[in-house]
Each structure stands twice: as C-alpha cells, then as structure tokens.
Amino acid sequence: MNQFRTSIGIATLCLIGVAAPVSLADLVEAPAIDMSMSGGEGTGWWGHEFSTAEYGSTSGSGSIFNYAGSTSWDECDVSWWHELEVDPGLGFGFSVTNNLSFTETFTLTADVRVPGWSNGTMMGASISGSLTDTNFDGTALLLGAPDGLLTTYLDESSQLTVGQNVTAGVDFIAGSAAFGPYTAGLGSSGPSLEGPQVTDGYLSIDISFTLSPGDTATFTGAFVVTYVPAPGGLLLTGLLAFGRKRRR
C-alpha cells in the first residue's frame, strides 16, 4: 500500500477539450494541489510531500487555474505543469528523473479539492508519456505497475485504473520512446463512465512505475469528473470549503 494517499480536486487538461454540462461558481482563490513522491520498500522506503502552495507558480482566476514548478531531492528531480478546471477536470503533467544509482520503484500522487456535487457524475481518465536516456549510457527502461500506471480516486475511493502492464525502453544514447495514450472512459466527447451519485469534490491520482537510474520519465493526462445537471438548478456541496486529507 502507498505510504501517501492523496485526494485531488476536479480539473481538465487543456489538451483535452471537454465541454462540461454544469457551470459552477467561480472561485476567489486557486485551490492548492498537494503532491507526494515516494519509493523503495520496507526499511528502504522514503517519501516527500510538496504542494503548489509552497513551490512553483500559480496563475488563472475564476474557473481555470494553472500550476508549474519543480523540486529536487537526493532520490529524484520532479517538475510539474497542471491545469485545474472547476467545471470540472484535472489535467496533469509530471517529469521525474531518477537520481539514484539503481532502478527504483516510484509512486507519484497529487490531490486537490473543488466544490462537491450531489446529482450524479460521469468520469474518465487518460495517461501518456515518454522515456528518455538522460544519463547517456545508451539504455533506459520504464515499467508501469502491473495493475495500472495510473489509478484515480474520488473522495479517497478507488475509481479507475489506466495503462496495465506498460513497458517502454530505449537502446541508444540520448534516445527517447513514447508510450500511450491509455484511456478509460475518456474520449473526444468527454467522460462516459458512470461515477458516484454524490461527491465531496476530492479528486486524486497515483502514478506508479519503476525507472532505470539516471533516466527521465514524463507523464501527461487527465482525470475528468463531469457533474450531471440537476433538474431545476444546481446542487452544490461545500462550495467554499477547501482542505485536504492524507492517510498513511
């Protein structure tokens, strides 16, 4: 089980044009996206937490917000670029470089909260990416978690797994290899899988993978949760209540 579990609010990546049938009220402040990176097992486990409230830059207003930044530790370097749309959907982008001298298993998570809903939801998710030989040794390898490279959660309840048994490899100096896109219920017309009737507005993602030493993996994708229109009006819950939940 992951040492960090996060919940991430509702947003959409600008690369995916999703027309939401419900228009929620604009927000005065950008919700913080809280993230974590962990790796190893047993006594070799390590982990770090970081947030857009402390690192990087945030821009936008009303219903669309953009986030970008980077941070580094002994184990890895991480950079991010996200788009949060309150109407709603989470678009995410990450780049991870393995700074260790051996292949490591990583779990990257992100969470945010936006207004909740009580009249039904539709959902979908996607992920794609690339692998690059950034230590110039002529080889690079990425393996996604067998059950899914991407796992999504709504209100801390597992919803979708995307990209089973993903493998990407490079066999020449400074080479790159693309993987995906992998999708579940998300197409050009938006999300198509029925979700929970009621949500508090916590949306979260986990990206789990192993990465060869000195190399870099990049991920882009989206977890979109569309709120079904309510007859005769909107049924918002927790419009101005923002927070986060973590569990170990």
mmCIF file of C-alpha atoms in Angstrom:
data_model
loop_
_atom_site.group_PDB
_atom_site.id
_atom_site.type_symbol
_atom_site.label_atom_id
_atom_site.label_comp_id
_atom_site.label_asym_id
_atom_site.label_seq_id
_atom_site.Cartn_x
_atom_site.Cartn_y
_atom_site.Cartn_z
ATOM 1 C CA MET A 1 0.000 0.000 0.000
ATOM 2 C CA ASN A 2 1.247 3.502 -0.745
ATOM 3 C CA GLN A 3 2.668 5.388 2.208
ATOM 4 C CA PHE A 4 0.984 8.508 0.911
ATOM 5 C CA ARG A 5 -2.575 8.589 -0.391
ATOM 6 C CA THR A 6 -3.813 11.868 -1.753
ATOM 7 C CA SER A 7 -7.064 13.311 -2.988
ATOM 8 C CA ILE A 8 -7.031 15.630 -5.956
ATOM 9 C CA GLY A 9 -9.823 18.016 -6.935
ATOM 10 C CA ILE A 10 -11.598 18.334 -10.231
ATOM 11 C CA ALA A 11 -9.886 19.745 -13.318
ATOM 12 C CA THR A 12 -9.160 19.221 -17.003
ATOM 13 C CA LEU A 13 -6.064 19.321 -19.193
ATOM 14 C CA CYS A 14 -6.182 21.938 -21.928
ATOM 15 C CA LEU A 15 -5.105 19.237 -24.403
ATOM 16 C CA ILE A 16 -8.469 17.519 -23.948
ATOM 17 C CA GLY A 17 -11.469 19.585 -24.973
ATOM 18 C CA VAL A 18 -14.228 18.525 -22.580
ATOM 19 C CA ALA A 19 -17.433 20.534 -22.521
ATOM 20 C CA ALA A 20 -18.891 20.292 -19.018
ATOM 21 C CA PRO A 21 -22.696 20.401 -18.831
ATOM 22 C CA VAL A 22 -22.665 22.180 -15.462
ATOM 23 C CA SER A 23 -21.198 25.621 -14.749
ATOM 24 C CA LEU A 24 -20.064 26.051 -11.153
ATOM 25 C CA ALA A 25 -19.468 29.346 -9.399
ATOM 26 C CA ASP A 26 -16.038 30.939 -9.849
ATOM 27 C CA LEU A 27 -13.523 30.587 -7.029
ATOM 28 C CA VAL A 28 -11.843 33.553 -5.354
ATOM 29 C CA GLU A 29 -8.564 31.706 -4.732
ATOM 30 C CA ALA A 30 -6.773 28.885 -6.541
ATOM 31 C CA PRO A 31 -7.040 25.579 -4.646
ATOM 32 C CA ALA A 32 -3.636 24.174 -3.689
ATOM 33 C CA ILE A 33 -2.607 20.924 -5.369
ATOM 34 C CA ASP A 34 -0.818 18.749 -2.816
ATOM 35 C CA MET A 35 1.611 16.148 -4.125
ATOM 36 C CA SER A 36 3.912 13.423 -2.848
ATOM 37 C CA MET A 37 6.724 11.256 -4.177
ATOM 38 C CA SER A 38 7.783 8.001 -2.547
ATOM 39 C CA GLY A 39 9.832 4.932 -3.358
ATOM 40 C CA GLY A 40 11.534 1.836 -2.042
ATOM 41 C CA GLU A 41 10.131 -0.866 0.214
ATOM 42 C CA GLY A 42 10.387 -1.876 3.871
ATOM 43 C CA THR A 43 13.307 -0.246 5.673
ATOM 44 C CA GLY A 44 14.380 1.273 2.362
ATOM 45 C CA TRP A 45 11.151 3.248 1.960
ATOM 46 C CA TRP A 46 11.439 7.020 1.533
ATOM 47 C CA GLY A 47 8.925 9.762 0.841
ATOM 48 C CA HIS A 48 8.464 13.505 0.362
ATOM 49 C CA GLU A 49 5.414 15.786 0.367
ATOM 50 C CA PHE A 50 5.197 19.056 -1.568
ATOM 51 C CA SER A 51 2.478 21.498 -2.581
ATOM 52 C CA THR A 52 1.750 24.207 -5.126
ATOM 53 C CA ALA A 53 1.107 26.438 -2.100
ATOM 54 C CA GLU A 54 4.860 26.287 -1.326
ATOM 55 C CA TYR A 55 6.598 25.604 -4.651
ATOM 56 C CA GLY A 56 6.341 26.947 -8.178
ATOM 57 C CA SER A 57 3.856 29.411 -9.633
ATOM 58 C CA THR A 58 0.067 29.551 -9.854
ATOM 59 C CA SER A 59 -1.944 31.597 -12.333
ATOM 60 C CA GLY A 60 -5.528 31.957 -13.505
ATOM 61 C CA SER A 61 -8.775 33.023 -11.893
ATOM 62 C CA GLY A 62 -12.431 32.121 -11.644
ATOM 63 C CA SER A 63 -12.829 28.600 -13.008
ATOM 64 C CA ILE A 64 -9.435 27.754 -14.588
ATOM 65 C CA PHE A 65 -6.067 27.700 -12.806
ATOM 66 C CA ASN A 66 -2.576 26.734 -13.996
ATOM 67 C CA TYR A 67 0.330 25.471 -11.900
ATOM 68 C CA ALA A 68 4.018 24.944 -12.725
ATOM 69 C CA GLY A 69 7.128 24.254 -10.692
ATOM 70 C CA SER A 70 9.916 21.871 -9.768
ATOM 71 C CA THR A 71 11.770 20.486 -6.774
ATOM 72 C CA SER A 72 14.643 18.056 -6.123
ATOM 73 C CA TRP A 73 15.786 15.501 -3.561
ATOM 74 C CA ASP A 74 18.633 13.007 -3.379
ATOM 75 C CA GLU A 75 16.382 10.325 -4.878
ATOM 76 C CA CYS A 76 14.842 12.223 -7.789
ATOM 77 C CA ASP A 77 14.010 15.507 -9.514
ATOM 78 C CA VAL A 78 10.345 16.335 -10.137
ATOM 79 C CA SER A 79 8.736 19.065 -12.224
ATOM 80 C CA TRP A 80 5.029 19.627 -12.879
ATOM 81 C CA TRP A 81 2.566 21.550 -15.015
ATOM 82 C CA HIS A 82 -1.135 21.165 -14.198
ATOM 83 C CA GLU A 83 -4.423 22.732 -15.247
ATOM 84 C CA LEU A 84 -7.388 22.724 -12.883
ATOM 85 C CA GLU A 85 -10.818 23.493 -14.288
ATOM 86 C CA VAL A 86 -13.511 23.872 -11.665
ATOM 87 C CA ASP A 87 -16.273 22.892 -14.115
ATOM 88 C CA PRO A 88 -14.591 20.209 -13.640
ATOM 89 C CA GLY A 89 -11.445 18.225 -14.568
ATOM 90 C CA LEU A 90 -7.802 17.762 -13.575
ATOM 91 C CA GLY A 91 -5.133 17.889 -16.259
ATOM 92 C CA PHE A 92 -1.711 16.821 -15.004
ATOM 93 C CA GLY A 93 1.857 16.861 -16.260
ATOM 94 C CA PHE A 94 4.937 15.471 -14.479
ATOM 95 C CA SER A 95 8.596 14.870 -15.274
ATOM 96 C CA VAL A 96 10.658 12.576 -12.999
ATOM 97 C CA THR A 97 14.414 11.913 -13.131
ATOM 98 C CA ASN A 98 15.837 9.015 -11.113
ATOM 99 C CA ASN A 99 18.925 10.365 -9.283
ATOM 100 C CA LEU A 100 19.772 7.019 -7.689
ATOM 101 C CA SER A 101 22.417 4.586 -8.927
ATOM 102 C CA PHE A 102 19.882 1.761 -9.253
ATOM 103 C CA THR A 103 16.422 1.118 -10.688
ATOM 104 C CA GLU A 104 13.788 2.412 -8.271
ATOM 105 C CA THR A 105 10.037 1.971 -7.859
ATOM 106 C CA PHE A 106 8.268 5.338 -7.579
ATOM 107 C CA THR A 107 4.749 6.389 -6.596
ATOM 108 C CA LEU A 108 3.781 9.937 -7.540
ATOM 109 C CA THR A 109 0.500 11.338 -6.205
ATOM 110 C CA ALA A 110 -1.482 14.571 -6.419
ATOM 111 C CA ASP A 111 -4.657 15.861 -4.782
ATOM 112 C CA VAL A 112 -6.927 18.894 -4.846
ATOM 113 C CA ARG A 113 -10.437 19.808 -3.737
ATOM 114 C CA VAL A 114 -13.150 21.766 -5.536
ATOM 115 C CA PRO A 115 -16.899 22.195 -4.892
ATOM 116 C CA GLY A 116 -18.802 18.953 -4.344
ATOM 117 C CA TRP A 117 -21.942 17.695 -6.069
ATOM 118 C CA SER A 118 -24.988 15.568 -5.242
ATOM 119 C CA ASN A 119 -26.790 14.832 -8.504
ATOM 120 C CA GLY A 120 -24.638 12.208 -10.232
ATOM 121 C CA THR A 121 -21.275 12.132 -12.020
ATOM 122 C CA MET A 122 -19.623 10.790 -15.161
ATOM 123 C CA MET A 123 -15.879 10.110 -15.246
ATOM 124 C CA GLY A 124 -12.946 9.186 -17.434
ATOM 125 C CA ALA A 125 -9.137 9.243 -17.360
ATOM 126 C CA SER A 126 -6.113 9.064 -19.645
ATOM 127 C CA ILE A 127 -2.319 8.985 -19.453
ATOM 128 C CA SER A 128 0.573 9.012 -21.915
ATOM 129 C CA GLY A 129 4.226 9.899 -21.722
ATOM 130 C CA SER A 130 7.807 9.401 -22.787
ATOM 131 C CA LEU A 131 11.063 7.878 -21.548
ATOM 132 C CA THR A 132 14.485 9.480 -22.190
ATOM 133 C CA ASP A 133 18.055 8.256 -21.684
ATOM 134 C CA THR A 134 19.259 11.342 -19.785
ATOM 135 C CA ASN A 135 22.445 9.805 -18.364
ATOM 136 C CA PHE A 136 23.661 8.935 -21.894
ATOM 137 C CA ASP A 137 24.517 5.302 -21.178
ATOM 138 C CA GLY A 138 22.518 4.077 -24.167
ATOM 139 C CA THR A 139 19.738 2.328 -22.223
ATOM 140 C CA ALA A 140 16.569 3.306 -20.357
ATOM 141 C CA LEU A 141 13.630 1.285 -19.045
ATOM 142 C CA LEU A 142 10.234 2.147 -17.571
ATOM 143 C CA LEU A 143 7.710 -0.374 -16.244
ATOM 144 C CA GLY A 144 4.253 0.693 -15.099
ATOM 145 C CA ALA A 145 2.624 -1.024 -12.128
ATOM 146 C CA PRO A 146 1.008 -4.242 -13.478
ATOM 147 C CA ASP A 147 -2.488 -3.252 -12.320
ATOM 148 C CA GLY A 148 -2.211 0.192 -13.888
ATOM 149 C CA LEU A 149 0.255 3.009 -14.457
ATOM 150 C CA LEU A 150 -2.466 5.465 -13.356
ATOM 151 C CA THR A 151 -5.022 4.930 -10.590
ATOM 152 C CA THR A 152 -7.696 7.531 -9.878
ATOM 153 C CA TYR A 153 -9.676 8.169 -6.698
ATOM 154 C CA LEU A 154 -12.776 10.180 -5.878
ATOM 155 C CA ASP A 155 -13.214 11.031 -2.188
ATOM 156 C CA GLU A 156 -10.404 8.522 -1.449
ATOM 157 C CA SER A 157 -12.337 5.669 -3.093
ATOM 158 C CA SER A 158 -10.570 3.927 -5.999
ATOM 159 C CA GLN A 159 -12.340 4.534 -9.325
ATOM 160 C CA LEU A 160 -10.295 3.856 -12.481
ATOM 161 C CA THR A 161 -7.023 2.102 -13.373
ATOM 162 C CA VAL A 162 -5.416 3.019 -16.680
ATOM 163 C CA GLY A 163 -2.437 1.571 -18.567
ATOM 164 C CA GLN A 164 -1.980 -2.041 -17.445
ATOM 165 C CA ASN A 165 1.477 -3.637 -17.948
ATOM 166 C CA VAL A 166 3.025 -0.557 -19.587
ATOM 167 C CA THR A 167 6.613 -1.067 -20.794
ATOM 168 C CA ALA A 168 8.899 1.441 -22.519
ATOM 169 C CA GLY A 169 12.557 1.005 -23.438
ATOM 170 C CA VAL A 170 15.413 2.904 -25.103
ATOM 171 C CA ASP A 171 18.531 1.252 -26.544
ATOM 172 C CA PHE A 172 20.562 4.144 -27.962
ATOM 173 C CA ILE A 173 22.406 7.111 -26.437
ATOM 174 C CA ALA A 174 20.150 10.092 -25.593
ATOM 175 C CA GLY A 175 17.212 8.276 -27.168
ATOM 176 C CA SER A 176 13.537 8.654 -26.293
ATOM 177 C CA ALA A 177 10.491 6.405 -26.538
ATOM 178 C CA ALA A 178 6.824 7.359 -26.273
ATOM 179 C CA PHE A 179 4.086 5.320 -24.595
ATOM 180 C CA GLY A 180 0.309 5.641 -24.642
ATOM 181 C CA PRO A 181 -2.138 7.200 -24.752
ATOM 182 C CA TYR A 182 -4.025 4.825 -22.474
ATOM 183 C CA THR A 183 -7.622 5.727 -21.665
ATOM 184 C CA ALA A 184 -10.611 4.602 -19.627
ATOM 185 C CA GLY A 185 -13.945 6.180 -20.455
ATOM 186 C CA LEU A 186 -12.480 9.410 -21.833
ATOM 187 C CA GLY A 187 -12.827 10.430 -25.466
ATOM 188 C CA SER A 188 -13.408 13.492 -27.618
ATOM 189 C CA SER A 189 -16.963 13.834 -26.287
ATOM 190 C CA GLY A 190 -15.854 13.743 -22.642
ATOM 191 C CA PRO A 191 -16.180 11.139 -19.866
ATOM 192 C CA SER A 192 -18.515 8.184 -20.460
ATOM 193 C CA LEU A 193 -18.315 6.032 -17.300
ATOM 194 C CA GLU A 194 -20.931 6.463 -14.591
ATOM 195 C CA GLY A 195 -19.466 7.634 -11.283
ATOM 196 C CA PRO A 196 -20.795 8.118 -7.747
ATOM 197 C CA GLN A 197 -24.065 9.945 -7.210
ATOM 198 C CA VAL A 198 -22.575 12.232 -4.541
ATOM 199 C CA THR A 199 -19.033 13.596 -4.161
ATOM 200 C CA ASP A 200 -17.288 15.928 -1.728
ATOM 201 C CA GLY A 201 -15.043 17.147 -4.556
ATOM 202 C CA TYR A 202 -11.792 15.324 -3.660
ATOM 203 C CA LEU A 203 -10.041 14.034 -6.775
ATOM 204 C CA SER A 204 -6.752 12.138 -6.606
ATOM 205 C CA ILE A 205 -4.301 10.312 -8.831
ATOM 206 C CA ASP A 206 -1.448 7.835 -8.273
ATOM 207 C CA ILE A 207 1.208 7.170 -10.925
ATOM 208 C CA SER A 208 3.223 4.040 -10.053
ATOM 209 C CA PHE A 209 6.269 2.883 -12.043
ATOM 210 C CA THR A 210 9.868 1.675 -11.950
ATOM 211 C CA LEU A 211 12.564 3.729 -13.689
ATOM 212 C CA SER A 212 16.181 2.954 -14.569
ATOM 213 C CA PRO A 213 18.967 5.008 -12.910
ATOM 214 C CA GLY A 214 19.786 8.430 -14.330
ATOM 215 C CA ASP A 215 16.846 8.431 -16.739
ATOM 216 C CA THR A 216 13.724 10.601 -17.070
ATOM 217 C CA ALA A 217 10.037 9.752 -17.459
ATOM 218 C CA THR A 218 7.395 12.290 -18.465
ATOM 219 C CA PHE A 219 3.641 11.841 -17.926
ATOM 220 C CA THR A 220 0.634 13.836 -19.143
ATOM 221 C CA GLY A 221 -3.032 13.023 -18.749
ATOM 222 C CA ALA A 222 -6.337 13.886 -17.155
ATOM 223 C CA PHE A 223 -8.904 12.682 -14.645
ATOM 224 C CA VAL A 224 -12.242 14.275 -15.515
ATOM 225 C CA VAL A 225 -15.358 14.034 -13.339
ATOM 226 C CA THR A 226 -18.337 15.684 -15.016
ATOM 227 C CA TYR A 227 -21.231 16.758 -12.809
ATOM 228 C CA VAL A 228 -24.623 15.715 -14.195
ATOM 229 C CA PRO A 229 -27.026 18.696 -14.449
ATOM 230 C CA ALA A 230 -29.601 18.850 -11.679
ATOM 231 C CA PRO A 231 -33.266 19.323 -12.665
ATOM 232 C CA GLY A 232 -34.334 22.860 -11.851
ATOM 233 C CA GLY A 233 -30.977 24.046 -10.513
ATOM 234 C CA LEU A 234 -27.538 23.211 -9.141
ATOM 235 C CA LEU A 235 -26.965 21.179 -6.001
ATOM 236 C CA LEU A 236 -23.533 22.232 -4.781
ATOM 237 C CA THR A 237 -21.955 20.950 -1.592
ATOM 238 C CA GLY A 238 -19.026 22.519 0.191
ATOM 239 C CA LEU A 239 -18.662 25.356 -2.329
ATOM 240 C CA LEU A 240 -16.243 27.369 -0.240
ATOM 241 C CA ALA A 241 -14.790 24.576 1.887
ATOM 242 C CA PHE A 242 -11.296 23.669 0.825
ATOM 243 C CA GLY A 243 -8.952 21.269 2.528
ATOM 244 C CA ARG A 244 -7.075 18.062 2.109
ATOM 245 C CA LYS A 245 -6.966 14.562 3.510
ATOM 246 C CA ARG A 246 -3.923 12.372 3.911
ATOM 247 C CA ARG A 247 -3.522 8.919 5.291
ATOM 248 C CA ARG A 248 -0.553 6.701 5.808
#
